[in-house]
Amino acid sequence: MTSHPPFPPLEVVVLAAGKGTRMYSRTPKVLHAIGGQPLLGHVIASARELGAKAIHVVIGFEGEKVQAAFSGQALAWAVQAEQLGTGHAVAQALPEVADDSVVLVLYGDVPLIRAETLKELTAQCGSDAIAILTVMSSDPTGLGRILRDQSGRPVAIVEEKDATPTQKQIRETNSGILAAPASRLRQWLAALTPQNAQGEYYLTDIIALAVADGCTVNSEVVEDELEVLGVNNKLQLAQLERHYQARRVRELLLTGVTLRDPARVDIRGRLECGRDVEIDTNVIFEGWVELEDNVSIGPNVIIRNSRIGSGTQVLANSLIEDSEVQSLCAIGPYARLRPGTQLADGAKVGNFVEIKKSVLGKGSKVNHLSYVGDATVGEHVNIGAGTITCNYDGVNKFKTIIQDGAFIGSNTALVAPVTVGKNATVGAGSTISQNVEDEDLSIGRARQRNIKGWKRPTKLNQ
Ligand code: UD1
Ligand code: CA
């Protein structure tokens, strides 16, 4: 293959105007998610990896929703009001494309395309050469077939509906992804006519036009069929989700993470793992999650946007969200860490405990059945079973402060705002609405009365 120094600037055109009728959804097709990210997001991410000078997205059906979903990003939008075919769709973006660019056409509903594949493809495109990405399809039904001449060069693409019975025997199909020099692409698109079985402007017709113009048509055959599979229905969405997860899991395994069952873990975002991390079955990671060395995650755990420090154990059925957990902590089983939770080294949060927007100092423990919200808990504090911070009066939230070494007896209600001082002790069953000084014992419960020889009432007529 000839090389082209300096490599021409690359502009990507992503087709995303389709309605996605077979999704039976009010959400535009390209906004359905794989691995927690919209289909279109995956395509844009691959395009960015190529260092594209501009990314143009062609929208149509519910285009405003698509735009809104990517509002923070540097994208050029083109509207295709009527879906008159893939050639017409690309033409909508071309006025914004520079003449000296190479145009790479991607589909917003083909999410698993890898940047490496696209690099190989675009490397085969130049001012006098286009490059198409093809695939050997196990079931080519509905797809465009690649026609090659005796020397094996692609000469045309024929759509299924326009193909002869012989052409339909061809298994090599068009992925739809191609790269072409902008100036010539402009001319070819202008020459398209809708004289075909579907009455559409076919992008695929540019191949024959390029050949007629003496342009070289290069091709790259992608090995993994699923890499270029488009999503048209929920079945394909589910298949690609599994495939995507298998890719992610493979990366983890090959970098030393232990997964008890690679088929039962879901990564919906970014997951970073240190050494000797172990992950049990049915674990879901969302957003950006970091697991440091020697972390172990039990079964049925969900972790979202959190960092888990080295040596920490997260036991079964726990849910951790927007939290920061330091080293050697123990969490769960059945613990819930809500946003804003910070656990210092060696802290323990046990079963049926909910923590929200609170700091737990070093070595502090909340082992059973408690709610700790809007609290600052010092070091080596023990919070007994059933303790509740009453942080909300129905309108406002108030803070609870528990200082180092304090001991809160079981079934205590801490009515915020309130402070329990250093090494103070609160007797079980207390309702604490006033501050407790350092070192003091506070008991806020009805005094026990014992009545000697008490006779229970007896039933009459017996
Ligand atoms: C197209 C190709 C076919 C290829 C197949 C791979 C053409 C004529 N045919 O088929 O050779 O094997 O993809 O999946 O190009 N779109 C628009 N506007 C339109 C039409 C389509 O934005 O007017 C978008 C769709 O949203 C979709 C993509 O283009 O993302 C492909 O459209 P689709 O209808 O799925 O593909 P076909 O035209 O059937
Ligand atoms: Ca299609």
Coordinates of C-alpha atoms and ligand atoms in Angstrom, one line a residue:
M1 CA 0.0 0.0 0.0
T2 CA 1.3 3.5 -0.8
S3 CA 1.7 5.8 2.1
H4 CA 0.7 9.4 2.0
P5 CA 3.0 11.8 3.9
P6 CA 1.8 14.1 5.1
F7 CA -1.3 12.2 6.0
P8 CA -4.4 14.1 5.0
P9 CA -6.6 15.5 7.8
L10 CA -9.4 13.2 8.8
E11 CA -13.0 14.1 9.2
V12 CA -15.6 11.6 10.5
V13 CA -19.2 11.5 9.4
V14 CA -21.4 9.5 11.7
L15 CA -24.9 8.5 10.3
A16 CA -27.5 8.6 13.0
A17 CA -30.6 9.8 11.4
G18 CA -32.4 6.4 11.4
K19 CA -35.6 5.9 13.3
G20 CA -34.9 2.5 14.7
T21 CA -38.5 1.3 14.2
R22 CA -37.7 -2.3 15.3
M23 CA -36.5 -1.1 18.8
Y24 CA -40.1 -0.3 19.6
S25 CA -38.9 2.5 21.8
R26 CA -39.5 6.3 22.2
T27 CA -35.7 6.7 22.6
P28 CA -33.8 7.3 19.4
K29 CA -31.9 4.2 18.5
V30 CA -28.4 5.6 18.9
L31 CA -29.2 6.6 22.5
H32 CA -29.7 3.0 23.6
A33 CA -26.8 1.9 25.8
I34 CA -24.1 -0.7 25.7
G35 CA -21.9 -0.9 28.7
G36 CA -23.7 2.0 30.1
Q37 CA -22.9 4.3 27.2
P38 CA -25.1 5.3 24.3
L39 CA -24.3 3.5 21.0
L40 CA -23.4 6.8 19.5
G41 CA -21.0 7.5 22.4
H42 CA -19.0 4.4 21.6
V43 CA -18.7 5.4 17.9
I44 CA -17.6 9.0 18.9
A45 CA -15.1 7.6 21.3
S46 CA -13.5 5.5 18.5
A47 CA -13.5 8.5 16.2
R48 CA -11.8 10.6 18.8
E49 CA -9.1 8.0 19.2
L50 CA -8.2 8.5 15.5
G51 CA -7.5 12.1 16.2
A52 CA -10.2 13.3 13.7
K53 CA -10.1 17.0 12.9
A54 CA -13.9 17.1 13.1
I55 CA -16.7 14.7 13.9
H56 CA -20.0 15.4 12.0
V57 CA -23.1 13.6 13.2
V58 CA -26.1 13.3 10.8
I59 CA -29.3 13.3 12.8
G60 CA -33.0 13.1 11.9
F61 CA -35.5 11.3 13.9
E62 CA -35.7 12.9 17.4
G63 CA -32.4 14.7 16.6
E64 CA -32.8 17.2 19.4
K65 CA -32.7 14.3 21.9
V66 CA -29.6 13.0 20.4
Q67 CA -28.0 16.5 20.4
A68 CA -29.0 17.0 24.0
A69 CA -27.4 13.7 25.1
F70 CA -24.0 15.0 23.7
S71 CA -24.4 18.6 24.5
G72 CA -21.0 19.1 26.1
Q73 CA -19.0 17.6 23.3
A74 CA -17.2 19.1 20.3
L75 CA -19.4 17.8 17.5
A76 CA -20.7 19.2 14.2
W77 CA -24.3 18.4 13.7
A78 CA -26.0 18.0 10.3
V79 CA -29.7 17.4 9.9
Q80 CA -31.2 15.0 7.4
A81 CA -34.9 15.9 7.5
E82 CA -36.0 13.1 5.3
Q83 CA -34.2 9.7 5.2
L84 CA -33.5 9.4 1.5
G85 CA -30.7 6.9 1.9
T86 CA -27.1 6.6 3.2
G87 CA -25.7 8.6 0.3
H88 CA -28.1 11.5 0.9
A89 CA -27.2 11.3 4.6
V90 CA -23.5 11.7 4.0
A91 CA -24.2 14.6 1.6
Q92 CA -25.9 16.5 4.4
A93 CA -22.6 16.7 6.3
L94 CA -20.3 17.4 3.4
P95 CA -20.8 21.2 3.0
E96 CA -18.9 21.5 6.4
V97 CA -16.1 19.2 5.3
A98 CA -12.8 20.6 3.9
D99 CA -11.9 19.5 0.4
D100 CA -8.5 18.2 1.4
S101 CA -9.8 15.9 4.1
V102 CA -10.3 12.2 4.1
V103 CA -13.9 11.4 5.1
L104 CA -14.5 8.4 7.2
V105 CA -18.2 7.3 7.3
L106 CA -19.3 5.5 10.5
Y107 CA -22.8 4.4 11.6
G108 CA -24.1 5.6 14.9
D109 CA -25.7 2.2 15.5
V110 CA -22.5 0.1 14.9
P111 CA -21.0 0.6 18.4
L112 CA -18.2 -2.0 18.6
I113 CA -16.0 -0.8 15.8
R114 CA -12.5 -0.5 17.1
A115 CA -10.1 2.4 16.5
E116 CA -7.4 0.0 15.3
T117 CA -9.6 -1.3 12.5
L118 CA -10.4 2.2 11.5
K119 CA -6.8 3.2 11.5
E120 CA -6.0 0.4 9.1
L121 CA -8.9 1.4 6.9
T122 CA -8.1 5.1 6.7
A123 CA -4.4 4.3 6.0
Q124 CA -5.6 2.7 2.7
C125 CA -7.4 5.9 1.6
G126 CA -5.9 8.8 -0.3
S127 CA -6.6 11.4 -2.9
D128 CA -7.0 8.7 -5.6
A129 CA -8.1 5.7 -3.4
I130 CA -11.1 4.8 -1.3
A131 CA -11.2 2.1 1.3
I132 CA -14.2 0.0 2.3
L133 CA -14.6 -2.2 5.3
T134 CA -16.1 -5.6 4.5
V135 CA -16.9 -8.8 6.4
M136 CA -17.6 -12.4 5.7
S137 CA -21.1 -12.7 7.0
S138 CA -22.5 -15.9 8.5
D139 CA -25.9 -14.6 7.3
P140 CA -25.7 -12.0 4.6
T141 CA -29.5 -11.5 4.3
G142 CA -30.4 -7.8 3.9
L143 CA -26.8 -6.6 3.5
G144 CA -25.0 -5.2 0.5
R145 CA -22.8 -7.7 -1.4
I146 CA -19.2 -6.9 -2.5
L147 CA -18.6 -7.5 -6.2
R148 CA -15.0 -8.0 -7.1
D149 CA -13.3 -8.3 -10.6
Q150 CA -11.0 -11.2 -11.7
S151 CA -8.0 -9.6 -10.0
G152 CA -10.0 -9.5 -6.7
R153 CA -10.5 -5.7 -6.6
P154 CA -13.9 -4.5 -5.4
V155 CA -15.8 -2.9 -8.3
A156 CA -19.3 -2.4 -6.9
I157 CA -21.6 -3.0 -4.0
V158 CA -25.0 -4.3 -4.8
E159 CA -27.8 -4.1 -2.2
E160 CA -29.8 -7.3 -1.4
K161 CA -33.0 -5.9 -2.9
D162 CA -31.2 -5.2 -6.2
A163 CA -29.1 -8.3 -6.3
T164 CA -29.4 -11.2 -8.8
P165 CA -29.8 -14.7 -7.4
T166 CA -26.1 -15.3 -8.2
Q167 CA -25.0 -12.1 -6.4
K168 CA -27.0 -13.1 -3.4
Q169 CA -24.8 -16.2 -3.0
I170 CA -21.9 -13.8 -2.2
R171 CA -21.0 -13.9 1.5
E172 CA -18.7 -11.0 1.6
T173 CA -20.9 -8.0 2.7
N174 CA -20.5 -4.3 3.1
S175 CA -20.1 -3.1 6.7
G176 CA -21.2 0.4 5.5
I177 CA -18.0 1.9 6.9
L178 CA -15.7 3.5 4.3
A179 CA -13.1 6.2 3.8
A180 CA -13.0 8.5 0.8
P181 CA -11.2 11.7 -0.2
A182 CA -13.7 14.6 0.4
S183 CA -13.4 16.4 -2.9
R184 CA -14.1 13.4 -5.0
L185 CA -16.8 12.1 -2.6
R186 CA -18.6 15.4 -3.1
Q187 CA -18.6 14.7 -6.9
W188 CA -19.8 11.1 -6.6
L189 CA -22.5 11.9 -4.1
A190 CA -23.8 14.6 -6.5
A191 CA -24.0 12.0 -9.2
L192 CA -26.1 9.5 -7.3
T193 CA -29.6 8.7 -8.5
P194 CA -32.4 6.9 -6.6
Q195 CA -32.9 4.4 -9.6
N196 CA -33.0 1.3 -7.5
A197 CA -35.4 -1.1 -5.8
Q198 CA -35.7 1.1 -2.7
G199 CA -35.7 4.5 -4.5
E200 CA -32.9 5.7 -2.2
Y201 CA -29.6 7.5 -2.7
Y202 CA -27.2 4.7 -2.0
L203 CA -23.8 5.6 -0.6
T204 CA -22.7 2.2 -1.9
D205 CA -23.1 3.4 -5.5
I206 CA -20.0 5.6 -5.1
I207 CA -17.8 2.4 -5.4
A208 CA -18.8 1.9 -9.1
L209 CA -18.5 5.6 -9.7
A210 CA -15.0 5.6 -8.2
V211 CA -13.9 2.7 -10.3
A212 CA -15.3 4.4 -13.4
D213 CA -13.2 7.5 -12.4
G214 CA -10.0 5.4 -12.3
C215 CA -9.9 5.5 -8.6
T216 CA -8.5 2.6 -6.6
V217 CA -10.8 0.8 -4.3
N218 CA -9.0 -0.9 -1.4
S219 CA -10.7 -3.1 1.1
E220 CA -10.2 -4.3 4.6
V221 CA -11.9 -7.5 5.8
V222 CA -12.8 -7.3 9.4
E223 CA -12.4 -10.6 11.2
D224 CA -14.9 -10.3 14.0
E225 CA -18.4 -10.0 12.5
L226 CA -19.8 -8.5 15.7
E227 CA -17.4 -5.6 15.4
V228 CA -19.4 -4.2 12.5
L229 CA -22.8 -5.5 13.5
G230 CA -25.5 -2.8 13.6
V231 CA -28.2 -2.7 16.2
N232 CA -31.6 -2.8 14.7
N233 CA -33.5 -4.5 17.6
K234 CA -33.2 -5.4 21.2
L235 CA -31.9 -8.9 20.4
Q236 CA -28.9 -7.4 18.6
L237 CA -28.5 -4.9 21.4
A238 CA -28.3 -7.7 23.9
Q239 CA -25.8 -9.7 21.8
L240 CA -23.5 -6.7 21.4
E241 CA -23.7 -6.0 25.1
R242 CA -22.5 -9.5 25.9
H243 CA -19.8 -9.2 23.3
Y244 CA -18.7 -5.9 24.7
Q245 CA -18.6 -7.2 28.2
A246 CA -16.6 -10.2 27.1
R247 CA -14.0 -7.8 25.6
R248 CA -13.8 -5.9 28.9
V249 CA -13.6 -9.0 31.0
R250 CA -10.8 -10.3 28.8
E251 CA -8.8 -7.2 29.3
L252 CA -9.2 -7.5 33.1
L253 CA -8.3 -11.2 33.2
L254 CA -5.2 -10.6 31.1
T255 CA -4.1 -7.8 33.5
G256 CA -4.3 -10.1 36.5
V257 CA -7.7 -9.6 37.9
T258 CA -9.4 -12.7 39.3
L259 CA -13.0 -13.0 38.1
R260 CA -14.9 -16.0 39.6
D261 CA -17.1 -16.1 36.5
P262 CA -16.2 -13.9 33.6
A263 CA -19.7 -14.2 32.3
R264 CA -21.3 -12.7 35.4
V265 CA -19.7 -9.3 35.8
D266 CA -20.9 -6.1 34.1
I267 CA -18.7 -3.1 33.5
R268 CA -20.6 0.0 32.6
G269 CA -17.9 2.6 32.5
R270 CA -14.3 2.8 33.5
L271 CA -12.9 0.2 35.9
E272 CA -9.3 0.4 37.2
C273 CA -7.9 -2.5 39.2
G274 CA -4.6 -2.9 41.1
R275 CA -2.9 -6.2 41.8
D276 CA -4.6 -9.3 43.2
V277 CA -8.1 -8.0 43.0
E278 CA -10.8 -10.6 43.3
I279 CA -14.3 -10.2 42.0
D280 CA -17.0 -12.7 42.7
T281 CA -20.1 -13.3 40.6
N282 CA -22.9 -10.9 39.6
V283 CA -21.0 -7.7 40.3
I284 CA -21.9 -4.5 38.5
F285 CA -19.5 -1.6 38.1
E286 CA -20.9 1.8 36.9
G287 CA -19.2 5.1 36.1
W288 CA -15.6 5.4 37.2
V289 CA -14.6 2.8 39.8
E290 CA -11.1 2.2 41.2
L291 CA -10.2 -0.9 43.1
E292 CA -6.7 -0.8 44.7
D293 CA -4.5 -3.8 45.4
N294 CA -5.9 -6.8 47.2
V295 CA -9.5 -5.6 47.2
S296 CA -12.0 -8.3 47.2
I297 CA -15.6 -7.9 46.0
G298 CA -18.2 -10.4 47.1
P299 CA -21.2 -11.6 45.0
N300 CA -24.1 -9.3 44.0
V301 CA -22.3 -6.1 44.7
I302 CA -22.9 -2.9 42.8
I303 CA -20.3 -0.1 42.9
R304 CA -20.8 3.2 41.2
N305 CA -18.3 6.1 40.9
S306 CA -16.2 5.1 43.9
R307 CA -12.7 4.3 45.0
I308 CA -12.0 1.3 47.2
G309 CA -8.7 1.3 49.0
S310 CA -6.2 -1.6 49.2
G311 CA -7.1 -4.7 51.1
T312 CA -10.7 -3.7 51.6
Q313 CA -13.3 -6.4 51.5
V314 CA -16.8 -5.7 50.2
L315 CA -19.1 -8.5 51.2
A316 CA -22.1 -9.9 49.4
N317 CA -25.1 -7.8 48.3
S318 CA -23.6 -4.3 49.1
L319 CA -24.3 -1.1 47.1
I320 CA -21.7 1.6 47.1
E321 CA -22.3 4.9 45.3
D322 CA -20.1 8.0 45.0
S323 CA -18.0 7.0 47.9
E324 CA -14.4 7.0 49.0
V325 CA -13.2 4.0 50.9
Q326 CA -9.7 3.7 52.2
S327 CA -7.6 0.7 53.1
L328 CA -8.5 -2.4 55.0
C329 CA -12.1 -1.5 55.5
A330 CA -14.9 -4.2 55.7
I331 CA -18.2 -3.4 54.1
G332 CA -21.4 -5.6 54.2
P333 CA -22.9 -8.0 53.7
Y334 CA -26.0 -5.9 52.8
A335 CA -24.4 -2.5 53.4
R336 CA -25.4 0.6 51.5
L337 CA -23.0 3.5 51.1
R338 CA -24.8 6.4 49.6
P339 CA -23.2 9.4 47.9
G340 CA -20.7 11.3 50.0
T341 CA -19.6 8.5 52.2
Q342 CA -15.9 8.5 53.3
L343 CA -14.5 5.6 55.2
A344 CA -11.0 5.9 56.7
D345 CA -8.6 3.0 57.1
G346 CA -9.9 0.0 58.9
A347 CA -13.5 1.3 59.2
K348 CA -16.2 -1.3 59.3
V349 CA -19.8 -1.0 58.0
G350 CA -21.8 -4.1 58.6
N351 CA -25.1 -5.6 57.6
F352 CA -28.2 -3.6 57.0
V353 CA -26.3 -0.3 57.6
E354 CA -27.0 2.8 55.5
I355 CA -24.4 5.6 55.4
K356 CA -25.0 8.9 53.6
K357 CA -22.8 12.0 53.3
S358 CA -20.8 11.0 56.3
V359 CA -17.2 10.5 57.3
L360 CA -16.2 7.5 59.4
G361 CA -12.8 7.9 61.0
K362 CA -10.0 5.2 61.3
G363 CA -11.1 2.0 62.8
S364 CA -14.6 3.1 63.5
K365 CA -17.4 0.6 63.4
V366 CA -21.1 0.6 62.5
N367 CA -21.8 -3.1 62.5
H368 CA -25.5 -3.7 62.4
L369 CA -28.8 -2.2 61.4
S370 CA -28.1 1.6 61.5
Y371 CA -28.6 4.8 59.6
V372 CA -25.8 7.3 59.7
G373 CA -26.5 10.4 57.7
D374 CA -24.8 13.9 57.6
A375 CA -22.5 12.8 60.3
T376 CA -18.8 13.2 61.1
V377 CA -17.6 10.3 63.1
G378 CA -14.1 10.4 64.6
E379 CA -11.6 7.5 65.0
H380 CA -12.3 4.3 66.9
V381 CA -15.9 5.0 67.5
N382 CA -18.3 2.2 68.1
I383 CA -21.8 2.7 67.0
G384 CA -24.1 0.0 68.4
A385 CA -26.8 -1.9 66.5
G386 CA -29.9 0.0 65.6
T387 CA -28.4 3.5 66.0
I388 CA -30.1 6.2 63.9
T389 CA -29.0 9.8 63.2
C390 CA -32.2 11.8 63.1
N391 CA -30.8 14.3 60.6
Y392 CA -34.0 15.6 59.1
D393 CA -36.9 17.6 60.6
G394 CA -39.0 17.4 57.4
V395 CA -37.5 20.5 55.9
N396 CA -33.8 20.9 56.9
K397 CA -30.9 18.5 57.3
F398 CA -28.7 18.7 60.4
K399 CA -25.3 17.4 61.3
T400 CA -24.3 14.8 63.9
I401 CA -20.7 14.9 65.3
I402 CA -19.3 11.9 67.1
Q403 CA -15.8 12.4 68.4
D404 CA -12.9 10.0 68.7
G405 CA -13.3 7.0 71.0
A406 CA -17.0 7.6 71.7
F407 CA -19.3 4.5 72.3
I408 CA -22.9 4.7 71.2
G409 CA -25.1 2.1 72.8
S410 CA -27.5 0.1 70.7
N411 CA -30.8 1.5 69.6
T412 CA -29.8 5.2 70.1
A413 CA -31.5 8.0 68.3
L414 CA -29.1 11.0 67.8
V415 CA -31.3 14.0 67.2
A416 CA -29.2 16.4 65.1
P417 CA -27.7 18.9 65.4
V418 CA -25.9 17.2 68.2
T419 CA -22.3 16.4 69.3
V420 CA -21.1 13.5 71.3
G421 CA -17.7 14.3 72.8
K422 CA -14.4 12.3 72.9
N423 CA -14.6 9.0 74.7
A424 CA -18.2 9.8 75.8
T425 CA -20.6 6.9 76.2
V426 CA -24.2 6.8 75.4
G427 CA -26.4 4.2 77.1
A428 CA -28.4 1.8 74.9
G429 CA -31.9 3.0 74.0
S430 CA -31.2 6.7 74.5
T431 CA -32.6 9.6 72.6
I432 CA -29.9 12.1 72.5
S433 CA -30.9 15.7 71.6
Q434 CA -28.4 17.6 73.7
N435 CA -24.6 17.6 73.3
V436 CA -22.6 15.1 75.4
E437 CA -19.4 16.3 76.9
D438 CA -16.0 14.5 76.5
E439 CA -15.7 11.4 78.7
D440 CA -19.3 11.6 80.1
L441 CA -21.9 9.0 80.1
S442 CA -25.3 10.0 78.8
I443 CA -28.5 8.0 79.2
G444 CA -31.7 9.4 77.8
R445 CA -34.3 6.7 78.4
A446 CA -37.2 6.1 80.8
R447 CA -35.9 4.7 84.1
Q448 CA -36.8 1.1 84.6
R449 CA -39.4 0.3 87.3
N450 CA -39.8 -3.2 88.8
I451 CA -43.1 -3.9 90.6
K452 CA -42.9 -6.7 93.2
G453 CA -45.4 -9.6 92.8
W454 CA -47.4 -8.0 90.0
K455 CA -50.5 -10.0 89.2
R456 CA -51.6 -10.2 85.5
P457 CA -55.3 -9.5 84.9
T458 CA -57.3 -12.7 84.6
K459 CA -60.3 -13.4 82.4
L460 CA -63.8 -13.5 84.0
N461 CA -66.2 -16.4 83.2
Q462 CA -63.5 -19.1 83.2
Ligands
UD1_1 C1 -26.5 -0.2 4.5 C2 -25.7 -0.4 3.2 C3 -25.4 -1.9 3.0 C4 -24.7 -2.5 4.3 C5 -25.5 -2.2 5.5 C6 -24.7 -2.6 6.7 C7 -26.4 1.3 1.7 C8 -27.3 1.7 0.6 N1 -26.5 0.1 2.1 O1 -27.8 -0.9 4.4 O2 -24.7 -2.1 1.9 O3 -24.5 -3.9 4.1 O4 -25.8 -0.8 5.6 O5 -25.6 -2.5 7.8 O6 -25.7 2.1 2.2 N2 -29.1 6.2 7.7 C9 -29.3 7.6 7.8 N3 -30.1 8.2 6.8 C10 -30.6 7.5 5.8 C11 -30.5 6.1 5.8 C12 -29.7 5.5 6.8 O7 -28.8 8.3 8.7 O8 -31.3 8.1 5.0 C13 -28.3 5.6 8.8 C14 -29.1 4.7 9.6 O9 -29.5 5.3 10.8 C15 -28.0 3.6 10.0 C16 -27.1 3.6 8.8 O10 -27.3 4.8 8.1 O11 -27.3 4.0 11.1 C17 -27.4 2.4 7.9 O12 -28.8 2.5 7.5 P1 -29.6 1.1 7.3 O13 -30.9 1.5 6.8 O14 -29.5 0.4 8.6 O15 -28.7 0.3 6.3 P2 -29.1 -0.1 4.8 O16 -29.3 1.1 4.0 O17 -30.2 -1.1 5.0
CA2 CA -29.7 -2.1 8.0

